Tab-separated table of C-alpha atoms in Angstrom:
chain	number	residue	atom	x	y	z
J	5	UNK	CA	54.075	141.732	-19.202
J	6	UNK	CA	55.249	142.044	-15.541
J	7	UNK	CA	52.768	140.692	-13.226
J	8	UNK	CA	53.308	142.385	-9.731
J	9	UNK	CA	53.327	139.703	-6.721
J	10	UNK	CA	50.723	140.798	-4.105
J	11	UNK	CA	52.162	141.064	-0.738
J	12	UNK	CA	50.078	141.132	2.559
J	13	UNK	CA	51.106	143.768	4.672
J	14	UNK	CA	49.816	141.721	7.727
J	15	UNK	CA	52.326	138.850	6.946
J	16	UNK	CA	55.606	139.281	8.350
J	17	UNK	CA	58.645	139.154	5.787
J	18	UNK	CA	60.675	136.671	8.108
J	19	UNK	CA	58.961	133.361	8.725
J	20	UNK	CA	60.951	132.198	11.557
J	21	UNK	CA	59.470	132.876	15.181
J	22	UNK	CA	61.436	134.762	17.743
J	23	UNK	CA	62.908	132.895	20.323
J	24	UNK	CA	61.245	133.572	23.672
J	25	UNK	CA	64.082	134.521	26.220
J	26	UNK	CA	61.704	134.704	29.172
J	27	UNK	CA	61.007	130.630	28.851
J	28	UNK	CA	64.740	129.840	28.507
J	29	UNK	CA	65.590	131.853	31.675
J	30	UNK	CA	63.961	128.933	33.756
J	31	UNK	CA	66.006	126.033	31.984
J	32	UNK	CA	69.137	126.815	34.153
J	33	UNK	CA	67.257	126.372	37.391
J	34	UNK	CA	65.233	123.414	36.179
J	35	UNK	CA	68.582	121.634	35.657
J	36	UNK	CA	69.928	122.494	39.046
J	37	UNK	CA	66.673	121.565	40.661
J	38	UNK	CA	66.639	118.168	38.743
J	39	UNK	CA	70.453	117.296	39.879
J	40	UNK	CA	69.524	118.104	43.360
J	41	UNK	CA	66.373	115.672	43.177
J	42	UNK	CA	68.780	113.178	41.650
J	43	UNK	CA	71.263	113.357	44.357
J	44	UNK	CA	68.654	113.056	46.911
J	45	UNK	CA	66.547	110.101	45.646
J	46	UNK	CA	69.454	108.320	44.162
J	47	UNK	CA	70.943	107.275	47.220
J	48	UNK	CA	67.356	105.790	48.755
J	49	UNK	CA	66.779	104.231	45.144
J	50	UNK	CA	69.870	102.348	45.412
J	51	UNK	CA	69.027	101.434	49.053
J	52	UNK	CA	66.030	99.832	47.859
J	53	UNK	CA	67.573	98.139	44.827
J	54	UNK	CA	70.403	96.561	47.333
J	55	UNK	CA	67.661	95.497	49.717
J	56	UNK	CA	66.348	92.965	46.941
J	57	UNK	CA	69.937	91.720	46.323
J	58	UNK	CA	72.524	89.287	47.847
J	59	UNK	CA	75.724	89.932	49.171
J	60	UNK	CA	77.798	89.597	46.403
J	61	UNK	CA	75.848	91.402	43.967
J	62	UNK	CA	75.619	94.720	46.283
J	63	UNK	CA	79.349	95.044	45.591
J	64	UNK	CA	79.350	94.475	41.887
J	65	UNK	CA	80.807	96.759	39.408
J	66	UNK	CA	79.094	98.150	37.440
J	67	UNK	CA	76.487	98.251	40.034
J	68	UNK	CA	73.078	96.688	39.270
J	69	UNK	CA	70.423	99.436	38.893
J	70	UNK	CA	67.286	97.121	38.829
J	71	UNK	CA	65.720	95.447	41.761
J	72	UNK	CA	66.516	91.910	42.179
J	73	UNK	CA	64.396	88.939	43.580
J	74	UNK	CA	66.229	88.200	47.079
J	75	UNK	CA	63.995	90.532	49.274
J	76	UNK	CA	62.069	87.962	50.782
J	77	UNK	CA	65.156	85.862	51.239
J	78	UNK	CA	66.815	89.039	53.065
J	79	UNK	CA	63.828	89.571	55.275
J	80	UNK	CA	63.677	85.972	56.414
J	81	UNK	CA	67.480	86.191	57.304
J	82	UNK	CA	66.215	89.452	59.338
J	83	UNK	CA	63.346	87.403	61.179
J	84	UNK	CA	65.824	84.454	61.888
J	85	UNK	CA	68.512	86.409	63.431
J	86	UNK	CA	67.018	89.617	65.058
J	87	UNK	CA	63.315	88.804	65.438
J	88	UNK	CA	62.100	91.286	62.743
J	89	UNK	CA	58.453	91.373	63.622
J	90	UNK	CA	59.269	91.950	67.497
J	91	UNK	CA	61.783	94.717	67.005
J	92	UNK	CA	59.435	96.781	64.667
J	93	UNK	CA	56.531	96.142	67.189
J	94	UNK	CA	59.236	97.328	69.984
J	95	UNK	CA	60.012	100.672	67.946
J	96	UNK	CA	56.422	101.378	67.068
J	97	UNK	CA	55.479	100.950	70.546
J	98	UNK	CA	58.157	103.053	72.000
J	99	UNK	CA	58.166	105.922	69.204
J	100	UNK	CA	54.023	105.857	69.430
J	101	UNK	CA	53.739	106.342	72.919
J	102	UNK	CA	56.523	108.941	73.042
J	103	UNK	CA	55.463	110.943	70.297
J	104	UNK	CA	51.734	111.122	71.853
J	105	UNK	CA	53.100	111.674	75.337
J	106	UNK	CA	55.293	114.625	73.992
J	107	UNK	CA	52.550	116.291	72.184
J	108	UNK	CA	50.647	116.312	75.206
J	109	UNK	CA	53.070	117.764	77.501
J	110	UNK	CA	54.281	120.351	74.766
J	111	UNK	CA	50.652	121.462	74.206
J	112	UNK	CA	50.273	121.978	78.040
J	113	UNK	CA	53.602	123.519	78.613
J	114	UNK	CA	53.229	125.506	75.417
J	115	UNK	CA	49.754	127.075	76.664
J	116	UNK	CA	50.623	127.773	80.398
J	117	UNK	CA	53.701	129.685	78.635
J	118	UNK	CA	51.942	131.552	76.201
J	119	UNK	CA	48.702	132.353	78.011
J	120	UNK	CA	49.141	132.482	81.789
J	121	UNK	CA	50.917	135.112	83.624
J	122	UNK	CA	52.711	133.703	86.705
J	123	UNK	CA	55.761	134.692	88.694
J	124	UNK	CA	59.173	133.176	87.067
J	125	UNK	CA	57.539	132.528	83.975
J	126	UNK	CA	60.500	134.245	81.823
J	127	UNK	CA	63.339	132.718	83.888
J	128	UNK	CA	61.766	129.014	83.572
J	129	UNK	CA	61.508	129.563	80.057
J	130	UNK	CA	65.004	130.733	79.460
J	131	UNK	CA	66.198	127.781	81.478
J	132	UNK	CA	64.083	125.427	79.224
J	133	UNK	CA	65.556	127.072	76.333
J	134	UNK	CA	69.294	126.852	77.826
J	135	UNK	CA	68.742	123.039	77.805
J	136	UNK	CA	68.789	123.358	73.934
J	137	UNK	CA	72.615	123.787	73.715
J	138	UNK	CA	73.196	120.831	76.002
J	139	UNK	CA	74.329	117.594	73.796
J	140	UNK	CA	72.426	114.724	74.284
J	141	UNK	CA	75.669	112.655	74.864
J	142	UNK	CA	76.754	114.639	78.165
J	143	UNK	CA	73.384	113.591	79.680
J	144	UNK	CA	73.849	110.055	78.956
J	145	UNK	CA	75.607	109.153	82.402
J	146	UNK	CA	73.270	111.064	84.528
J	147	UNK	CA	70.451	109.658	82.823
J	148	UNK	CA	71.658	106.103	82.959
J	149	UNK	CA	72.541	106.878	86.932
J	150	UNK	CA	68.857	108.186	87.173
J	151	UNK	CA	67.336	105.029	85.535
J	152	UNK	CA	69.390	103.007	87.084
J	153	UNK	CA	68.249	104.205	90.985
J	154	UNK	CA	64.758	104.099	89.842
J	155	UNK	CA	64.970	100.722	88.492
J	156	UNK	CA	63.931	101.269	85.077
J	157	UNK	CA	66.913	99.870	83.210
J	158	UNK	CA	65.961	97.334	80.287
J	159	UNK	CA	62.487	98.550	80.355
J	160	UNK	CA	60.395	100.447	77.664
J	161	UNK	CA	59.645	103.065	80.387
J	162	UNK	CA	63.410	103.948	80.287
J	163	UNK	CA	63.238	104.754	76.467
J	164	UNK	CA	59.568	106.662	76.839
J	165	UNK	CA	60.136	108.977	80.166
J	166	UNK	CA	63.122	110.878	78.983
J	167	UNK	CA	61.680	111.852	75.779
J	168	UNK	CA	58.458	113.242	77.243
J	169	UNK	CA	59.667	116.662	77.626
J	170	UNK	CA	61.293	117.970	74.258
J	171	UNK	CA	62.379	121.668	74.714
J	172	UNK	CA	61.926	122.171	71.002
J	173	UNK	CA	58.607	121.105	70.896
J	174	UNK	CA	57.626	123.249	74.006
J	175	UNK	CA	59.127	126.216	72.388
J	176	UNK	CA	57.604	125.691	68.900
J	177	UNK	CA	54.147	125.225	70.565
J	178	UNK	CA	54.732	128.661	72.860
J	179	UNK	CA	55.487	130.524	69.909
J	180	UNK	CA	52.531	129.373	67.804
J	181	UNK	CA	50.057	129.904	70.744
J	182	UNK	CA	51.456	133.602	71.214
J	183	UNK	CA	49.655	134.675	68.190
J	184	UNK	CA	46.407	133.134	69.210
J	185	UNK	CA	44.294	136.128	70.072
J	186	UNK	CA	43.181	136.175	73.756
J	187	UNK	CA	39.463	137.324	73.129
J	188	UNK	CA	38.899	133.829	71.150
J	189	UNK	CA	39.646	132.031	74.639
J	190	UNK	CA	38.034	134.802	76.644
J	191	UNK	CA	34.757	134.216	75.012
J	192	UNK	CA	34.696	130.280	75.640
J	193	UNK	CA	35.638	131.236	79.171
J	194	UNK	CA	32.609	133.765	79.414
J	195	UNK	CA	30.313	130.862	77.946
J	196	UNK	CA	31.376	128.767	80.990
J	197	UNK	CA	34.240	126.550	79.602
J	198	UNK	CA	36.943	125.533	81.774
J	199	UNK	CA	40.599	125.480	80.924
J	200	UNK	CA	40.985	122.177	79.885
J	201	UNK	CA	37.625	122.381	77.676
J	202	UNK	CA	39.037	125.678	76.264
J	203	UNK	CA	42.284	123.791	75.386
J	204	UNK	CA	40.526	120.914	73.688
J	205	UNK	CA	37.785	122.769	71.937
J	206	UNK	CA	39.646	126.077	71.182
J	207	UNK	CA	43.164	125.592	71.059
J	208	UNK	CA	43.576	121.862	69.624
J	209	UNK	CA	41.623	122.882	66.314
J	210	UNK	CA	43.533	125.959	65.690
J	211	UNK	CA	46.786	124.430	66.371
J	212	UNK	CA	45.970	121.028	64.445
J	213	UNK	CA	48.616	121.605	61.531
J	214	UNK	CA	51.269	122.619	64.281
J	215	UNK	CA	50.822	119.721	66.185
J	216	UNK	CA	50.906	117.410	62.746
J	217	UNK	CA	54.055	118.984	61.772
J	218	UNK	CA	55.442	118.523	65.208
J	219	UNK	CA	54.176	114.813	65.371
J	220	UNK	CA	56.203	113.939	62.320
J	221	UNK	CA	59.566	115.482	64.068
J	222	UNK	CA	58.838	113.755	67.266
J	223	UNK	CA	58.096	110.175	65.510
J	224	UNK	CA	61.117	110.711	63.512
J	225	UNK	CA	63.618	111.412	66.264
J	226	UNK	CA	62.209	108.781	68.557
J	227	UNK	CA	61.937	106.278	65.693
J	228	UNK	CA	65.537	106.924	64.553
J	229	UNK	CA	67.120	106.878	68.417
J	230	UNK	CA	69.894	104.778	68.773
J	231	UNK	CA	72.514	105.833	71.691
J	232	UNK	CA	70.181	105.796	74.329
J	233	UNK	CA	68.284	102.551	73.674
J	234	UNK	CA	71.709	101.186	73.147
J	235	UNK	CA	72.729	101.953	76.747
J	236	UNK	CA	69.602	101.715	78.413
J	237	UNK	CA	68.757	98.193	77.123
J	238	UNK	CA	70.274	94.801	77.800
J	239	UNK	CA	68.428	92.118	76.623
J	240	UNK	CA	67.901	91.567	72.857
J	241	UNK	CA	64.177	91.198	73.416
J	242	UNK	CA	63.779	94.529	74.215
J	243	UNK	CA	66.029	95.883	71.342
J	244	UNK	CA	64.477	98.585	69.026
J	245	UNK	CA	64.810	98.303	65.123
J	246	UNK	CA	68.115	100.577	64.918
J	247	UNK	CA	69.620	98.906	67.719
J	248	UNK	CA	68.819	95.403	66.509
J	249	UNK	CA	70.392	96.114	62.845
J	250	UNK	CA	73.423	97.558	64.621
J	251	UNK	CA	74.075	93.825	66.114
J	252	UNK	CA	74.347	92.358	62.667
J	253	UNK	CA	77.340	94.386	61.835
J	254	UNK	CA	80.707	92.420	61.896
J	255	UNK	CA	83.474	92.030	59.825
J	256	UNK	CA	83.260	91.921	56.288
J	257	UNK	CA	83.421	88.267	56.100
J	258	UNK	CA	80.178	87.704	58.238
J	259	UNK	CA	78.211	90.830	57.615
J	260	UNK	CA	74.838	90.265	55.997
J	261	UNK	CA	74.728	93.350	53.982
J	262	UNK	CA	71.469	92.308	52.177
J	263	UNK	CA	69.649	91.674	55.381
J	264	UNK	CA	70.770	94.894	56.921
J	265	UNK	CA	69.954	96.958	54.136
J	266	UNK	CA	66.659	95.342	53.559
J	267	UNK	CA	65.838	96.165	57.355
J	268	UNK	CA	66.856	99.751	56.980
J	269	UNK	CA	64.678	100.215	53.807
J	270	UNK	CA	61.925	98.776	56.000
J	271	UNK	CA	62.550	101.316	58.786
J	272	UNK	CA	61.628	104.016	56.289
J	273	UNK	CA	58.073	102.845	55.806
J	274	UNK	CA	56.505	103.968	59.114
J	275	UNK	CA	57.686	107.573	58.284
J	276	UNK	CA	56.328	107.611	55.171
J	277	UNK	CA	52.913	106.065	56.169
J	278	UNK	CA	52.755	109.028	58.936
J	279	UNK	CA	53.510	111.783	56.432
J	280	UNK	CA	51.077	110.407	54.342
J	281	UNK	CA	48.500	110.333	56.828
J	282	UNK	CA	49.287	113.856	58.108
J	283	UNK	CA	50.575	115.774	55.051
J	284	UNK	CA	47.105	117.345	54.553
J	285	UNK	CA	47.461	118.877	57.658
J	286	UNK	CA	50.979	119.671	57.439
J	287	UNK	CA	50.771	121.300	54.131
J	288	UNK	CA	47.678	123.434	55.256
J	289	UNK	CA	49.741	124.361	57.945
J	290	UNK	CA	52.498	126.012	55.584
J	291	UNK	CA	50.228	127.617	53.542
J	292	UNK	CA	48.342	129.367	56.490
J	293	UNK	CA	51.650	130.480	57.525
J	294	UNK	CA	52.980	131.730	54.223
J	295	UNK	CA	49.594	133.305	53.505
J	296	UNK	CA	49.402	134.922	56.937
J	297	UNK	CA	49.227	138.811	56.602
């Protein structure tokens, strides 16, 4: 007697699930992005590891990839040789004051170029943009003579004043303010607000994401500045952190690489803190620019 085997017509004959080709298409891009991320983060991770090692351990092969226990010793050497706390304070003072001053100048100049009509505006803005193509090294000798005639060499003012007018910052503010409706400003003027009240109460809240992003770039440029502080400063007590770290370099026998690398790793902390503080405004500015219709 033959028993017929019942077959469910809804059940597929082949139990193997088909391969989803759409999911596999993203894997090559994922591997590429992972490789790029590794190339970007790898040197920084090695910097942090080397900052916790002694000199003889830094050049070992194969390299040690786990942190050591000599970070405190390296920082003590830095404090003894260059006065680590003092030079960090110098860098924070110069970078902080210069960033705030450059933001104020860029906001005022960008607002004037974007919202005021005056004779020679286009010519002045063109001259300002032309300075972007001038290399910084070309301006060292004229700037040095100017600061020497003013008696400002070996002074914080010699570092701060040249960085107050940043052409790129003014250009960015002008372009950003050009898109602000004039009716919004006119409404504030009709209510009796003066120009500085309009600037503070209307323009600054709208430009807050741009100011946050610009402050990061300005602080980074001032914090990492090396050539001009090296030329303008004479006494070691006035040195900023990049200049002080450069004085530790010598021949291989007397160069404290552990101390140098620990100071270099420490110099990245202010930028990280600044970005964490301003990341909300920075990301909101990027999203606003991406979703703007």
